[in-house]
Tab-separated table of C-alpha atoms in Angstrom:
chain	number	residue	atom	x	y	z
A	1	UNK	CA	-37.397	-10.324	-56.564
A	2	UNK	CA	-38.129	-12.151	-52.993
A	3	UNK	CA	-41.729	-13.488	-52.803
A	4	UNK	CA	-44.117	-13.171	-49.973
A	5	UNK	CA	-43.657	-15.004	-46.571
A	6	UNK	CA	-41.225	-15.820	-44.234
A	7	UNK	CA	-40.306	-19.108	-44.503
A	8	UNK	CA	-37.193	-20.529	-42.384
A	9	UNK	CA	-34.229	-22.025	-43.385
A	10	UNK	CA	-35.211	-25.680	-42.770
A	11	UNK	CA	-33.770	-25.804	-46.833
A	12	UNK	CA	-30.547	-24.765	-45.807
A	13	UNK	CA	-30.044	-26.410	-42.668
A	14	UNK	CA	-31.252	-29.791	-43.928
A	15	UNK	CA	-28.363	-29.975	-46.344
A	16	UNK	CA	-30.213	-29.665	-49.550
A	17	UNK	CA	-28.466	-25.888	-49.705
A	18	UNK	CA	-25.323	-25.464	-48.294
A	19	UNK	CA	-23.845	-22.518	-47.204
A	20	UNK	CA	-22.182	-20.228	-49.977
A	21	UNK	CA	-18.318	-20.397	-50.247
A	22	UNK	CA	-16.904	-16.753	-49.197
A	23	UNK	CA	-13.606	-16.893	-50.570
A	24	UNK	CA	-13.291	-16.421	-54.668
A	25	UNK	CA	-12.235	-19.860	-55.836
A	26	UNK	CA	-9.519	-19.705	-59.273
A	27	UNK	CA	-10.870	-18.528	-62.326
A	28	UNK	CA	-12.334	-21.797	-64.350
A	29	UNK	CA	-9.680	-22.256	-66.952
A	30	UNK	CA	-11.491	-24.595	-69.222
A	31	UNK	CA	-14.504	-24.723	-71.160
A	32	UNK	CA	-17.221	-27.109	-70.207
A	33	UNK	CA	-20.021	-28.290	-72.429
A	34	UNK	CA	-23.362	-26.143	-72.264
A	35	UNK	CA	-26.321	-28.355	-70.230
A	36	UNK	CA	-28.743	-29.789	-72.803
A	37	UNK	CA	-31.975	-28.412	-71.681
A	38	UNK	CA	-35.480	-29.594	-72.477
A	39	UNK	CA	-37.597	-28.533	-74.364
A	40	UNK	CA	-40.187	-26.366	-72.605
A	41	UNK	CA	-43.795	-25.591	-73.657
A	42	UNK	CA	-43.612	-21.369	-74.687
A	43	UNK	CA	-47.256	-20.075	-73.440
A	44	UNK	CA	-47.593	-16.106	-73.910
A	45	UNK	CA	-47.590	-14.859	-70.379
A	46	UNK	CA	-50.537	-12.769	-69.865
A	47	UNK	CA	-49.807	-10.720	-67.037
A	48	UNK	CA	-51.754	-8.180	-65.167
A	49	UNK	CA	-49.906	-4.936	-63.225
A	50	UNK	CA	-46.438	-5.828	-62.100
A	51	UNK	CA	-47.556	-5.891	-58.932
A	52	UNK	CA	-50.656	-7.746	-58.289
A	53	UNK	CA	-50.327	-11.599	-57.588
A	54	UNK	CA	-50.982	-14.076	-59.687
A	55	UNK	CA	-53.625	-17.187	-59.088
A	56	UNK	CA	-52.898	-19.632	-62.295
A	57	UNK	CA	-49.816	-21.240	-63.090
A	58	UNK	CA	-48.168	-21.777	-65.908
A	59	UNK	CA	-44.485	-21.901	-67.105
A	60	UNK	CA	-42.462	-19.868	-70.072
A	61	UNK	CA	-39.650	-18.762	-71.444
A	62	UNK	CA	-37.825	-15.636	-72.004
A	63	UNK	CA	-35.106	-14.813	-74.570
A	64	UNK	CA	-32.648	-12.030	-73.567
A	65	UNK	CA	-29.255	-11.108	-75.415
A	66	UNK	CA	-26.827	-9.516	-73.343
A	67	UNK	CA	-23.071	-9.248	-73.588
A	68	UNK	CA	-23.500	-11.270	-76.857
A	69	UNK	CA	-25.067	-14.230	-74.778
A	70	UNK	CA	-28.264	-15.290	-75.730
A	71	UNK	CA	-30.136	-15.677	-72.504
A	72	UNK	CA	-33.430	-18.133	-71.877
A	73	UNK	CA	-34.759	-17.289	-68.403
A	74	UNK	CA	-37.351	-20.146	-67.019
A	75	UNK	CA	-40.464	-18.343	-64.933
A	76	UNK	CA	-43.290	-19.305	-63.252
A	77	UNK	CA	-46.492	-16.989	-62.544
A	78	UNK	CA	-47.108	-18.900	-59.397
A	79	UNK	CA	-44.893	-16.834	-57.033
A	80	UNK	CA	-43.415	-13.389	-56.985
A	81	UNK	CA	-39.774	-14.543	-57.430
A	82	UNK	CA	-40.652	-16.501	-60.545
A	83	UNK	CA	-41.355	-13.707	-62.575
A	84	UNK	CA	-38.933	-11.239	-64.770
A	85	UNK	CA	-39.573	-7.573	-63.037
A	86	UNK	CA	-38.668	-4.501	-64.820
A	87	UNK	CA	-36.056	-2.990	-62.522
A	88	UNK	CA	-34.118	-6.750	-63.272
A	89	UNK	CA	-34.335	-5.904	-67.118
A	90	UNK	CA	-33.046	-2.633	-66.378
A	91	UNK	CA	-30.087	-2.612	-63.875
A	92	UNK	CA	-28.653	-5.848	-66.788
A	93	UNK	CA	-28.977	-2.858	-69.585
A	94	UNK	CA	-27.213	-1.019	-67.426
A	95	UNK	CA	-24.364	-3.122	-66.675
A	96	UNK	CA	-24.237	-4.128	-70.382
A	97	UNK	CA	-24.237	-0.349	-71.267
A	98	UNK	CA	-21.772	0.674	-68.442
A	99	UNK	CA	-18.633	-1.733	-67.959
A	100	UNK	CA	-16.295	0.523	-67.838
A	101	UNK	CA	-17.793	2.677	-64.578
A	102	UNK	CA	-18.870	-0.700	-63.039
A	103	UNK	CA	-16.316	-3.093	-63.902
A	104	UNK	CA	-16.889	-6.321	-62.561
A	105	UNK	CA	-14.194	-8.916	-63.718
A	106	UNK	CA	-13.218	-10.656	-60.929
A	107	UNK	CA	-15.196	-8.700	-58.544
A	108	UNK	CA	-17.474	-10.722	-55.717
A	109	UNK	CA	-21.001	-9.620	-56.299
A	110	UNK	CA	-24.315	-10.588	-54.095
A	111	UNK	CA	-27.660	-10.493	-55.153
A	112	UNK	CA	-30.669	-10.398	-52.907
A	113	UNK	CA	-34.252	-11.431	-53.762
A	114	UNK	CA	-32.095	-12.896	-57.165
A	115	UNK	CA	-35.286	-14.335	-58.619
A	116	UNK	CA	-35.240	-15.976	-61.903
A	117	UNK	CA	-31.261	-15.057	-61.650
A	118	UNK	CA	-30.936	-12.773	-64.930
A	119	UNK	CA	-28.992	-10.047	-63.077
A	120	UNK	CA	-26.861	-12.627	-61.612
A	121	UNK	CA	-26.469	-14.609	-65.009
A	122	UNK	CA	-25.511	-11.087	-66.996
A	123	UNK	CA	-23.319	-10.090	-63.525
A	124	UNK	CA	-21.659	-14.138	-63.981
A	125	UNK	CA	-21.762	-13.039	-68.207
A	126	UNK	CA	-19.429	-10.076	-67.494
A	127	UNK	CA	-16.667	-11.792	-65.215
A	128	UNK	CA	-18.110	-11.337	-61.558
A	129	UNK	CA	-18.116	-14.254	-58.986
A	130	UNK	CA	-21.538	-14.181	-58.165
A	131	UNK	CA	-23.540	-15.921	-54.986
A	132	UNK	CA	-27.302	-15.454	-55.963
A	133	UNK	CA	-29.910	-15.246	-52.871
A	134	UNK	CA	-33.598	-15.866	-52.204
A	135	UNK	CA	-35.960	-17.535	-50.289
A	136	UNK	CA	-36.051	-21.515	-50.308
A	137	UNK	CA	-39.143	-21.166	-52.512
A	138	UNK	CA	-37.484	-19.767	-55.185
A	139	UNK	CA	-34.176	-21.403	-54.918
A	140	UNK	CA	-34.856	-24.493	-57.295
A	141	UNK	CA	-35.997	-22.528	-60.366
A	142	UNK	CA	-33.143	-19.558	-59.502
A	143	UNK	CA	-30.485	-22.554	-60.003
A	144	UNK	CA	-32.008	-23.763	-63.056
A	145	UNK	CA	-31.505	-20.917	-64.590
A	146	UNK	CA	-28.226	-20.276	-63.306
A	147	UNK	CA	-26.796	-23.361	-64.554
A	148	UNK	CA	-28.328	-23.396	-68.116
A	149	UNK	CA	-26.976	-19.851	-68.827
A	150	UNK	CA	-23.490	-19.941	-67.478
A	151	UNK	CA	-22.013	-23.120	-67.893
A	152	UNK	CA	-18.647	-23.299	-69.910
A	153	UNK	CA	-19.812	-19.193	-70.277
A	154	UNK	CA	-18.542	-18.083	-67.401
A	155	UNK	CA	-15.033	-16.925	-65.252
A	156	UNK	CA	-16.562	-18.077	-62.127
A	157	UNK	CA	-19.219	-20.216	-61.231
A	158	UNK	CA	-21.902	-18.860	-59.782
A	159	UNK	CA	-23.721	-19.657	-56.090
A	160	UNK	CA	-26.766	-19.989	-55.145
A	161	UNK	CA	-27.849	-19.772	-51.314
A	162	UNK	CA	-30.945	-19.373	-49.311
A	163	UNK	CA	-31.119	-15.873	-47.644
A	164	UNK	CA	-34.270	-14.480	-45.292
A	165	UNK	CA	-34.335	-10.745	-45.151
A	166	UNK	CA	-33.191	-9.837	-41.562
A	167	UNK	CA	-33.540	-13.329	-40.492
A	168	UNK	CA	-29.899	-15.121	-39.047
A	169	UNK	CA	-27.913	-13.022	-41.442
A	170	UNK	CA	-25.458	-12.411	-38.939
A	171	UNK	CA	-25.080	-16.165	-38.164
A	172	UNK	CA	-25.237	-17.602	-41.565
A	173	UNK	CA	-22.877	-14.639	-43.388
A	174	UNK	CA	-20.646	-13.408	-40.622
A	175	UNK	CA	-18.830	-10.169	-41.978
A	176	UNK	CA	-15.575	-11.832	-40.599
A	177	UNK	CA	-15.343	-13.927	-43.824
A	178	UNK	CA	-18.350	-12.929	-46.239
A	179	UNK	CA	-17.095	-9.812	-48.057
A	180	UNK	CA	-18.410	-8.253	-51.538
A	181	UNK	CA	-17.305	-5.677	-53.827
A	182	UNK	CA	-21.021	-5.619	-55.158
A	183	UNK	CA	-24.562	-5.917	-53.971
A	184	UNK	CA	-27.268	-5.997	-56.276
A	185	UNK	CA	-31.066	-5.437	-55.826
A	186	UNK	CA	-33.722	-5.588	-58.378
A	187	UNK	CA	-37.232	-5.012	-57.620
A	188	UNK	CA	-37.289	-5.796	-53.752
A	189	UNK	CA	-38.886	-2.662	-52.916
A	190	UNK	CA	-42.707	-3.309	-53.645
A	191	UNK	CA	-46.071	-4.292	-51.332
A	192	UNK	CA	-45.173	-6.111	-48.603
A	193	UNK	CA	-44.354	-6.394	-44.908
A	194	UNK	CA	-40.315	-6.794	-44.931
A	195	UNK	CA	-38.742	-3.149	-46.170
A	196	UNK	CA	-37.452	-2.707	-42.341
A	197	UNK	CA	-35.911	-6.266	-43.072
A	198	UNK	CA	-34.964	-5.436	-46.495
A	199	UNK	CA	-33.009	-2.216	-45.156
A	200	UNK	CA	-31.183	-3.880	-42.686
A	201	UNK	CA	-30.164	-6.153	-45.136
A	202	UNK	CA	-28.571	-3.495	-47.287
A	203	UNK	CA	-27.119	-1.844	-44.286
A	204	UNK	CA	-25.355	-5.322	-43.373
A	205	UNK	CA	-23.884	-6.484	-46.530
A	206	UNK	CA	-22.776	-2.749	-47.719
A	207	UNK	CA	-20.082	-2.070	-45.889
A	208	UNK	CA	-16.815	0.422	-46.657
A	209	UNK	CA	-15.426	-0.740	-50.071
A	210	UNK	CA	-18.376	-2.385	-51.411
A	211	UNK	CA	-20.892	-0.514	-53.781
A	212	UNK	CA	-25.172	-1.142	-53.738
A	213	UNK	CA	-26.759	-1.087	-56.900
A	214	UNK	CA	-30.782	-1.039	-56.639
A	215	UNK	CA	-32.896	-1.129	-59.432
A	216	UNK	CA	-36.809	-0.617	-58.757
A	217	UNK	CA	-40.248	0.268	-60.362
A	218	UNK	CA	-41.812	2.650	-58.305
A	219	UNK	CA	-45.678	1.186	-58.020
A	220	UNK	CA	-47.013	2.507	-54.689
A	221	UNK	CA	-46.257	5.188	-51.920
A	222	UNK	CA	-44.645	2.944	-49.834
A	223	UNK	CA	-41.802	2.715	-52.517
A	224	UNK	CA	-41.274	6.300	-52.248
A	225	UNK	CA	-40.942	6.295	-48.749
A	226	UNK	CA	-38.492	3.462	-48.549
A	227	UNK	CA	-36.564	5.613	-51.016
A	228	UNK	CA	-36.329	8.500	-48.820
A	229	UNK	CA	-35.402	6.421	-45.942
A	230	UNK	CA	-32.633	4.534	-48.096
A	231	UNK	CA	-31.113	8.467	-49.045
A	232	UNK	CA	-30.516	8.951	-45.215
A	233	UNK	CA	-28.807	5.626	-44.342
A	234	UNK	CA	-26.749	5.580	-47.841
A	235	UNK	CA	-24.850	8.093	-50.018
A	236	UNK	CA	-26.693	7.349	-52.737
A	237	UNK	CA	-26.768	8.647	-56.230
A	238	UNK	CA	-29.342	8.481	-59.236
A	239	UNK	CA	-27.262	6.977	-61.970
A	240	UNK	CA	-30.282	6.507	-64.561
A	241	UNK	CA	-33.951	6.532	-64.540
A	242	UNK	CA	-36.458	5.447	-67.239
A	243	UNK	CA	-39.705	7.257	-67.257
A	244	UNK	CA	-41.953	5.393	-69.498
A	245	UNK	CA	-41.793	2.665	-67.037
A	246	UNK	CA	-41.131	4.513	-63.535
A	247	UNK	CA	-37.695	2.513	-63.017
A	248	UNK	CA	-35.252	3.881	-61.238
A	249	UNK	CA	-31.289	3.060	-60.827
A	250	UNK	CA	-29.510	4.242	-57.803
A	251	UNK	CA	-25.834	3.722	-56.175
A	252	UNK	CA	-25.439	3.432	-53.020
A	253	UNK	CA	-22.255	3.219	-50.370
A	254	UNK	CA	-21.663	3.277	-46.675
A	255	UNK	CA	-21.810	6.096	-44.625
A	256	UNK	CA	-18.436	6.947	-42.869
A	257	UNK	CA	-18.359	7.317	-39.008
A	258	UNK	CA	-17.333	11.066	-39.851
A	259	UNK	CA	-20.257	12.074	-41.683
A	260	UNK	CA	-22.664	10.479	-39.485
A	261	UNK	CA	-21.089	12.407	-36.700
A	262	UNK	CA	-21.550	15.694	-38.881
A	263	UNK	CA	-25.434	14.587	-39.440
A	264	UNK	CA	-26.102	14.263	-36.196
A	265	UNK	CA	-24.052	17.708	-35.215
A	266	UNK	CA	-26.182	19.580	-37.877
A	267	UNK	CA	-29.301	18.293	-36.600
A	268	UNK	CA	-28.576	19.104	-33.133
A	269	UNK	CA	-27.758	22.287	-34.133
A	270	UNK	CA	-31.091	22.410	-36.086
A	271	UNK	CA	-33.597	21.236	-32.530
A	272	UNK	CA	-31.636	24.130	-30.745
C-alpha cells in the first residue's frame, strides 16, 4: 500500500535505487545461502481500524506460511506503507489456491504499492519474476523483507523500484521496453487524494496481454466510486469475495479498441 504524500523520486535519481531491469534474466540455477536475520523484538501490534493513521512507532514481525514456506515480515506502524493489510493477505491466499488459473511460473509481475512486500514475496515463491514498487520512503523496509524471504528460495531474484502514481511513469517505465504479464495491487484504494493518479497508472501498465489483479478492503464510499470507475475502464471479473472482511478480488484486462468503439456507439444511441 502506498502512503500519504507525494515525495519526488530523488532517492531514485541519486542512484540509491536504480531503474529496474526491463528484461527477464535467466532463472537462478544455484541455491544461495539464506540471509542471516537479526533477532527482532516482537511486540503486540495494537492496530486501530485498518484505515486510521498511527502516531506511534514500533517494529514487529508477522509470520505467514505460503507455498510451503515460512515468510517473516517486518512491519512498522509509522506509515501506511509498512503495515500488512487484509487485501494483501487475501490476494496471497488466492494466488496460492489458484495456481492453475493464475500460473505465475516464468511470468513478469509488477506490483503497485507493494508496501511490506508480502504479495511480491509470494509471487516470487510461485516462480514469477517480480518488480515491487512503492514510494521512496517505503523501499528500505520493502527491500529488506523481499531479501530475507526470497534469497535462495526463488527462481528469479525480485527487484525493488520507486514508482509514484501518475508521476513520470511514461519516462521512467517506457512502454517500449517495460511489459508485464501481471500487475498486482493490494489495498491501494483507501482515503487518499490520488485515486485518479492510481487509475491512470493502472491503465498505463495494464496493456493488451496483461492481467491486473486487484484486492481491496472496502472502507469508504470513495472506494465504491473507484470500483465503478474501474469497471468502466477495464474488462472486470469479480474473482473472490470475503464478506467477513469486506475484501474483494478483481481481475481486469484492457478494453480493446472495438469494445471502446461499440460502447461509444451505444452511448450516442442512448443520448438520442
